[in-house]
PDB file of C-alpha atoms in Angstrom:
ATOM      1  CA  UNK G  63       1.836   8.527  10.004  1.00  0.00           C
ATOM      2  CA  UNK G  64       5.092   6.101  10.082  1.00  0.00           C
ATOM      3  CA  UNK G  65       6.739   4.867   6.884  1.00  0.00           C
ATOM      4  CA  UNK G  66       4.929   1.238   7.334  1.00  0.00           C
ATOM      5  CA  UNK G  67       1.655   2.993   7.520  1.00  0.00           C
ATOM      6  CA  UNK G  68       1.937   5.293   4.477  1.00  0.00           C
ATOM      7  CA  UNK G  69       3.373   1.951   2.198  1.00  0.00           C
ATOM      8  CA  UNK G  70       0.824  -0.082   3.405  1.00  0.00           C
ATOM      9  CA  UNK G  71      -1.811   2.586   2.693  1.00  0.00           C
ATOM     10  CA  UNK G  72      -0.745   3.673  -0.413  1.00  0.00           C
ATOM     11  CA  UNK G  73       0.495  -0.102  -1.799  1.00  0.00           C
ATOM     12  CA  UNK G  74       4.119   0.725  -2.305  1.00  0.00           C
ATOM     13  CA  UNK G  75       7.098  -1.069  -0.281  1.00  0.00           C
ATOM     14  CA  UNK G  76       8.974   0.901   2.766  1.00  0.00           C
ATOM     15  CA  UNK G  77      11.919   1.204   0.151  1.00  0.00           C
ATOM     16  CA  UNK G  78       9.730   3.205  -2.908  1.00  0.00           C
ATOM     17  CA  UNK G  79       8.324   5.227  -0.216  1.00  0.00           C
ATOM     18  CA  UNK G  80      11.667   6.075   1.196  1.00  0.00           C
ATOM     19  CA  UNK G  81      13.270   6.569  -2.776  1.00  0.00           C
ATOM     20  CA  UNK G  82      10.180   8.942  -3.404  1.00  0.00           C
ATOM     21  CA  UNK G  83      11.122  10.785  -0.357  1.00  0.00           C
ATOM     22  CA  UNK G  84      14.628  10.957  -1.328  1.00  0.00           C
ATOM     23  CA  UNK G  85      13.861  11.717  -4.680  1.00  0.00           C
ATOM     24  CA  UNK G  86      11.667  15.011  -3.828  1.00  0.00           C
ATOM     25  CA  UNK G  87       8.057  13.308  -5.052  1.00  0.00           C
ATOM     26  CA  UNK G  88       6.602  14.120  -1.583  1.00  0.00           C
ATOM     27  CA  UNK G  89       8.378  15.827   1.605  1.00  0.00           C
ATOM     28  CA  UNK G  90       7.440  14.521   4.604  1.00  0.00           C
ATOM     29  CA  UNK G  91       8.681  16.389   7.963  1.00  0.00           C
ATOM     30  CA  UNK G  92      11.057  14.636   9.550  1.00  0.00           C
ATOM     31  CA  UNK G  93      11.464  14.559  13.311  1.00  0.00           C
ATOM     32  CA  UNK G  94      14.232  16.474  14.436  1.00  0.00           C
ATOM     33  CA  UNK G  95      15.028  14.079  17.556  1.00  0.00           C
ATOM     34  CA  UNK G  96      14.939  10.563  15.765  1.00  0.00           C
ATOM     35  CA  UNK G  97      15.194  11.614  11.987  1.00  0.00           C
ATOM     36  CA  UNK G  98      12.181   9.352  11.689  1.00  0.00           C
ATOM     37  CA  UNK G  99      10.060  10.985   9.230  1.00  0.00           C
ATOM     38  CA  UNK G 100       6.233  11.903   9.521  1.00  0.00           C
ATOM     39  CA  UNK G 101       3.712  11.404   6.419  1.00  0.00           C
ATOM     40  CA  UNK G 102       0.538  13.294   6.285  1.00  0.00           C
ATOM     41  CA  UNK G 103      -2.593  12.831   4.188  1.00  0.00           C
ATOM     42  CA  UNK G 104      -1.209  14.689   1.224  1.00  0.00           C
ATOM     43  CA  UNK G 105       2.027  12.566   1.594  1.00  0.00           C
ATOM     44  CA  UNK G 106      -0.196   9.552   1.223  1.00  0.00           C
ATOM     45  CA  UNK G 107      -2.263  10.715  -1.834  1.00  0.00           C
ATOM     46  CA  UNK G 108       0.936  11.757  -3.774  1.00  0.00           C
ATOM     47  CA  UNK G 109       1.992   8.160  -3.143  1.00  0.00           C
ATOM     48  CA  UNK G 110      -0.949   7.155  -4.204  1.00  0.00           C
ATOM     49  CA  UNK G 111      -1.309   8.758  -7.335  1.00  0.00           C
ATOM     50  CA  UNK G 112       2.439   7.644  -8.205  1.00  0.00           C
ATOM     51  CA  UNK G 113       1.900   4.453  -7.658  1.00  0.00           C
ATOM     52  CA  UNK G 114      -1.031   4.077 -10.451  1.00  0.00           C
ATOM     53  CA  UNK G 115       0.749   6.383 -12.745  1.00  0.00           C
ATOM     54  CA  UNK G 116       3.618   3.813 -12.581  1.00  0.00           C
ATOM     55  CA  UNK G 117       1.049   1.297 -12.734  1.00  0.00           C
ATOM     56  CA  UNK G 118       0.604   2.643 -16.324  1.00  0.00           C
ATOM     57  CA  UNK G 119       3.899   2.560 -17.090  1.00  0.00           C
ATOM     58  CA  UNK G 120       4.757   6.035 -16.324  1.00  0.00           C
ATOM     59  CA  UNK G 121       8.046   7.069 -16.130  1.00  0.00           C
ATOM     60  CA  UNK G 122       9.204   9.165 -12.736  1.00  0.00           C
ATOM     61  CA  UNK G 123       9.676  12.454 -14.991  1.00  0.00           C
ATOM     62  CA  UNK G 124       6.033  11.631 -16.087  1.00  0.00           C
ATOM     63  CA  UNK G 125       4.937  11.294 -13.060  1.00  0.00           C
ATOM     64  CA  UNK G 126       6.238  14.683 -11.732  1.00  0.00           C
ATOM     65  CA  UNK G 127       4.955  16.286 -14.684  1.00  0.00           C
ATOM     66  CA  UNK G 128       1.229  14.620 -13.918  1.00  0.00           C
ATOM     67  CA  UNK G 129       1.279  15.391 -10.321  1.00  0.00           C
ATOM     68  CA  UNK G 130       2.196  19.463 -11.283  1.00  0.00           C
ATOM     69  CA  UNK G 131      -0.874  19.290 -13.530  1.00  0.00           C
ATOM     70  CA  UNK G 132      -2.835  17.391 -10.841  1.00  0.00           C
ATOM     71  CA  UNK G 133      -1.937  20.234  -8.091  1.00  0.00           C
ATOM     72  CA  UNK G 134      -2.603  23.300 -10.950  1.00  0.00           C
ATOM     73  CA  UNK G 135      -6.055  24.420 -10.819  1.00  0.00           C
ATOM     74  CA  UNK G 136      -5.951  26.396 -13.501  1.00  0.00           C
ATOM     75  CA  UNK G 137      -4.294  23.517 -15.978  1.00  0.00           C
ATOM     76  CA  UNK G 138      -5.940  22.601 -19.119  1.00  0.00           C
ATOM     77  CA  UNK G 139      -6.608  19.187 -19.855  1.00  0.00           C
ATOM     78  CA  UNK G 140      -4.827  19.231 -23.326  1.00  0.00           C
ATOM     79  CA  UNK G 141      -1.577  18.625 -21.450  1.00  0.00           C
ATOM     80  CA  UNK G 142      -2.776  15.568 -19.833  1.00  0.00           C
ATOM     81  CA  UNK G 143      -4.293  14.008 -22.579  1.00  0.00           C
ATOM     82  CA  UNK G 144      -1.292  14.714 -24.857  1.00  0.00           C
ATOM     83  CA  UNK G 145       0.932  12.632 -22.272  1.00  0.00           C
ATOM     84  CA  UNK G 146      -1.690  10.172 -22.033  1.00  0.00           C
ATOM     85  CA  UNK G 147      -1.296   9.168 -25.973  1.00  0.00           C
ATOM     86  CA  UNK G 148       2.455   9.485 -25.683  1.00  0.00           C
ATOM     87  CA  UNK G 149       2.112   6.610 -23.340  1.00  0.00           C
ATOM     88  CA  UNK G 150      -0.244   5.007 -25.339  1.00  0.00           C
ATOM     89  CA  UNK G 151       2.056   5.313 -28.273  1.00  0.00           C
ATOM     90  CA  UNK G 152       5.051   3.543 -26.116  1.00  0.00           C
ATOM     91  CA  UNK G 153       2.600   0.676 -25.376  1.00  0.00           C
ATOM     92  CA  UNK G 154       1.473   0.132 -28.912  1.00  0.00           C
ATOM     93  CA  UNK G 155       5.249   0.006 -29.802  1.00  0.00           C
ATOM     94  CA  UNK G 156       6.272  -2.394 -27.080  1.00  0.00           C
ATOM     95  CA  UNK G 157       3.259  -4.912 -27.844  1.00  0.00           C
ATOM     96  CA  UNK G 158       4.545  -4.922 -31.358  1.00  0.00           C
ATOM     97  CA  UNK G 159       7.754  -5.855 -30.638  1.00  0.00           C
ATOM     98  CA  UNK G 160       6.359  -8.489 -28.237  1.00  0.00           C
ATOM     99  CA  UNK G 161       4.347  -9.831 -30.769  1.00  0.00           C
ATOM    100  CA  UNK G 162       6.928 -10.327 -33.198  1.00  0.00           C
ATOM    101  CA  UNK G 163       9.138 -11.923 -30.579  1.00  0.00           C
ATOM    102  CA  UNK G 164       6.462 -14.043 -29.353  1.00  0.00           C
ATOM    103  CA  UNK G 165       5.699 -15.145 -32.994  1.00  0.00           C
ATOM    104  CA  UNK G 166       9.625 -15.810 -33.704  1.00  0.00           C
ATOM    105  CA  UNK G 167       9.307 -17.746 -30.524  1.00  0.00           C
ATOM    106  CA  UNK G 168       6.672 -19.983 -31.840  1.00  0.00           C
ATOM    107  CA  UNK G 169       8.439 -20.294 -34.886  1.00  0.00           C
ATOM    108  CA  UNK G 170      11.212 -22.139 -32.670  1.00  0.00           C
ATOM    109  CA  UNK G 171       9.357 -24.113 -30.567  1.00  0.00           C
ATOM    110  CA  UNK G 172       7.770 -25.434 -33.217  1.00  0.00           C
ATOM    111  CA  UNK G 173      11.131 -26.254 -35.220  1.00  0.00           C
ATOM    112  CA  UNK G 174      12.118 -28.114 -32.008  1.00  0.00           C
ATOM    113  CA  UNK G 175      11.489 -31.495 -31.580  1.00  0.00           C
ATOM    114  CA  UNK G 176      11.611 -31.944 -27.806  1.00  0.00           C
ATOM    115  CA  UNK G 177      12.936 -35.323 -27.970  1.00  0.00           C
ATOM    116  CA  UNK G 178      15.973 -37.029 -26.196  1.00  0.00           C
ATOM    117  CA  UNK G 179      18.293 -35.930 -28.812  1.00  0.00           C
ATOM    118  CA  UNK G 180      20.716 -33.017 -28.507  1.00  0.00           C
ATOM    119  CA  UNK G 181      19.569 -31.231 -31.841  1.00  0.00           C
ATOM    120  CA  UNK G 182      17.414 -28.048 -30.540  1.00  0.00           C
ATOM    121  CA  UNK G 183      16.613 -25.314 -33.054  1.00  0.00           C
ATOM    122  CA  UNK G 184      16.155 -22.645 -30.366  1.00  0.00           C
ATOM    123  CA  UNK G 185      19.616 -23.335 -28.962  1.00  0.00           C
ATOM    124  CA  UNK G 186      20.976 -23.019 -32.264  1.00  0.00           C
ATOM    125  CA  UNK G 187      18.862 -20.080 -32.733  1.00  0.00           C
ATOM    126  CA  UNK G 188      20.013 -17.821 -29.432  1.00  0.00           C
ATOM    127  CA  UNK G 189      24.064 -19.091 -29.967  1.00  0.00           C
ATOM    128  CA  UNK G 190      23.626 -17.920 -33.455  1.00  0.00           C
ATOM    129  CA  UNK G 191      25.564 -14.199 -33.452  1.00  0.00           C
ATOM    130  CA  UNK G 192      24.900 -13.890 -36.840  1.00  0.00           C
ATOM    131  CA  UNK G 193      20.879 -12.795 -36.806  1.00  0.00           C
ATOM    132  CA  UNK G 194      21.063 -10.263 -33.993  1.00  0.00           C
TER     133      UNK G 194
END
């Protein structure tokens, strides 16, 4: 199938699919007369797969690492799983921190009045280099 097929199939834009490509994450043939290239079934479930995994928050080393243990038969779970709470970990890290900015956000909208005066709290707040 053509490029537009396979991104529309596997919900990724013409320009992932063609990074992916690039990249190594699947290897479609390419036509030797018009260098167009040609995606197959297994092209499209690779993309597929990549594109939740990223969904997730994967990284692209991640997902390499996932799809090897997705094409070994003979993998063990434990592998999987053990990425799967690394990723978990990185999540409950980054909603921390986006709690605490969202509360320090608060914290200045609330100091600000919102008025027609020039005074604002959170202006003085960002332009102030000495709390970074």
């Amino acid at each position: 199938m053509n490029i537009g097929k396979v991104a529309s199939l596997s919900g990724l834009t013409v320009k992932a699919v063609r990074y992916y490509s690039d990249i190594g994450i699947i290897k479609p043939d390419v036509d030797a007369n018009t260098g167009y290239r040609d995606f197959s079934e297994p092209d499209l479930a690779k993309l597929q797969f990549v594109a939740k995994a990223r969904k997730f928050d994967f990284s692209l080393d991640d997902c390499r690492e996932l799809l090897a243990l997705y094409e070994n038969t003979e993998r063990s779970s434990k592998e999987v799983k053990a990425l799967t709470l690394e990723k978990i970990a990185e999540i409950d890290i980054k909603l921390a921190e986006l709690n605490m900015l969202r509360q320090q956000l608060i914290t200045l909208a609330s100091a600000c009045q919102g008025d027609d005066r020039p005074d604002c709290p959170i202006l003085d707040a960002l332009s102030d280099r000495t709390s970074e």
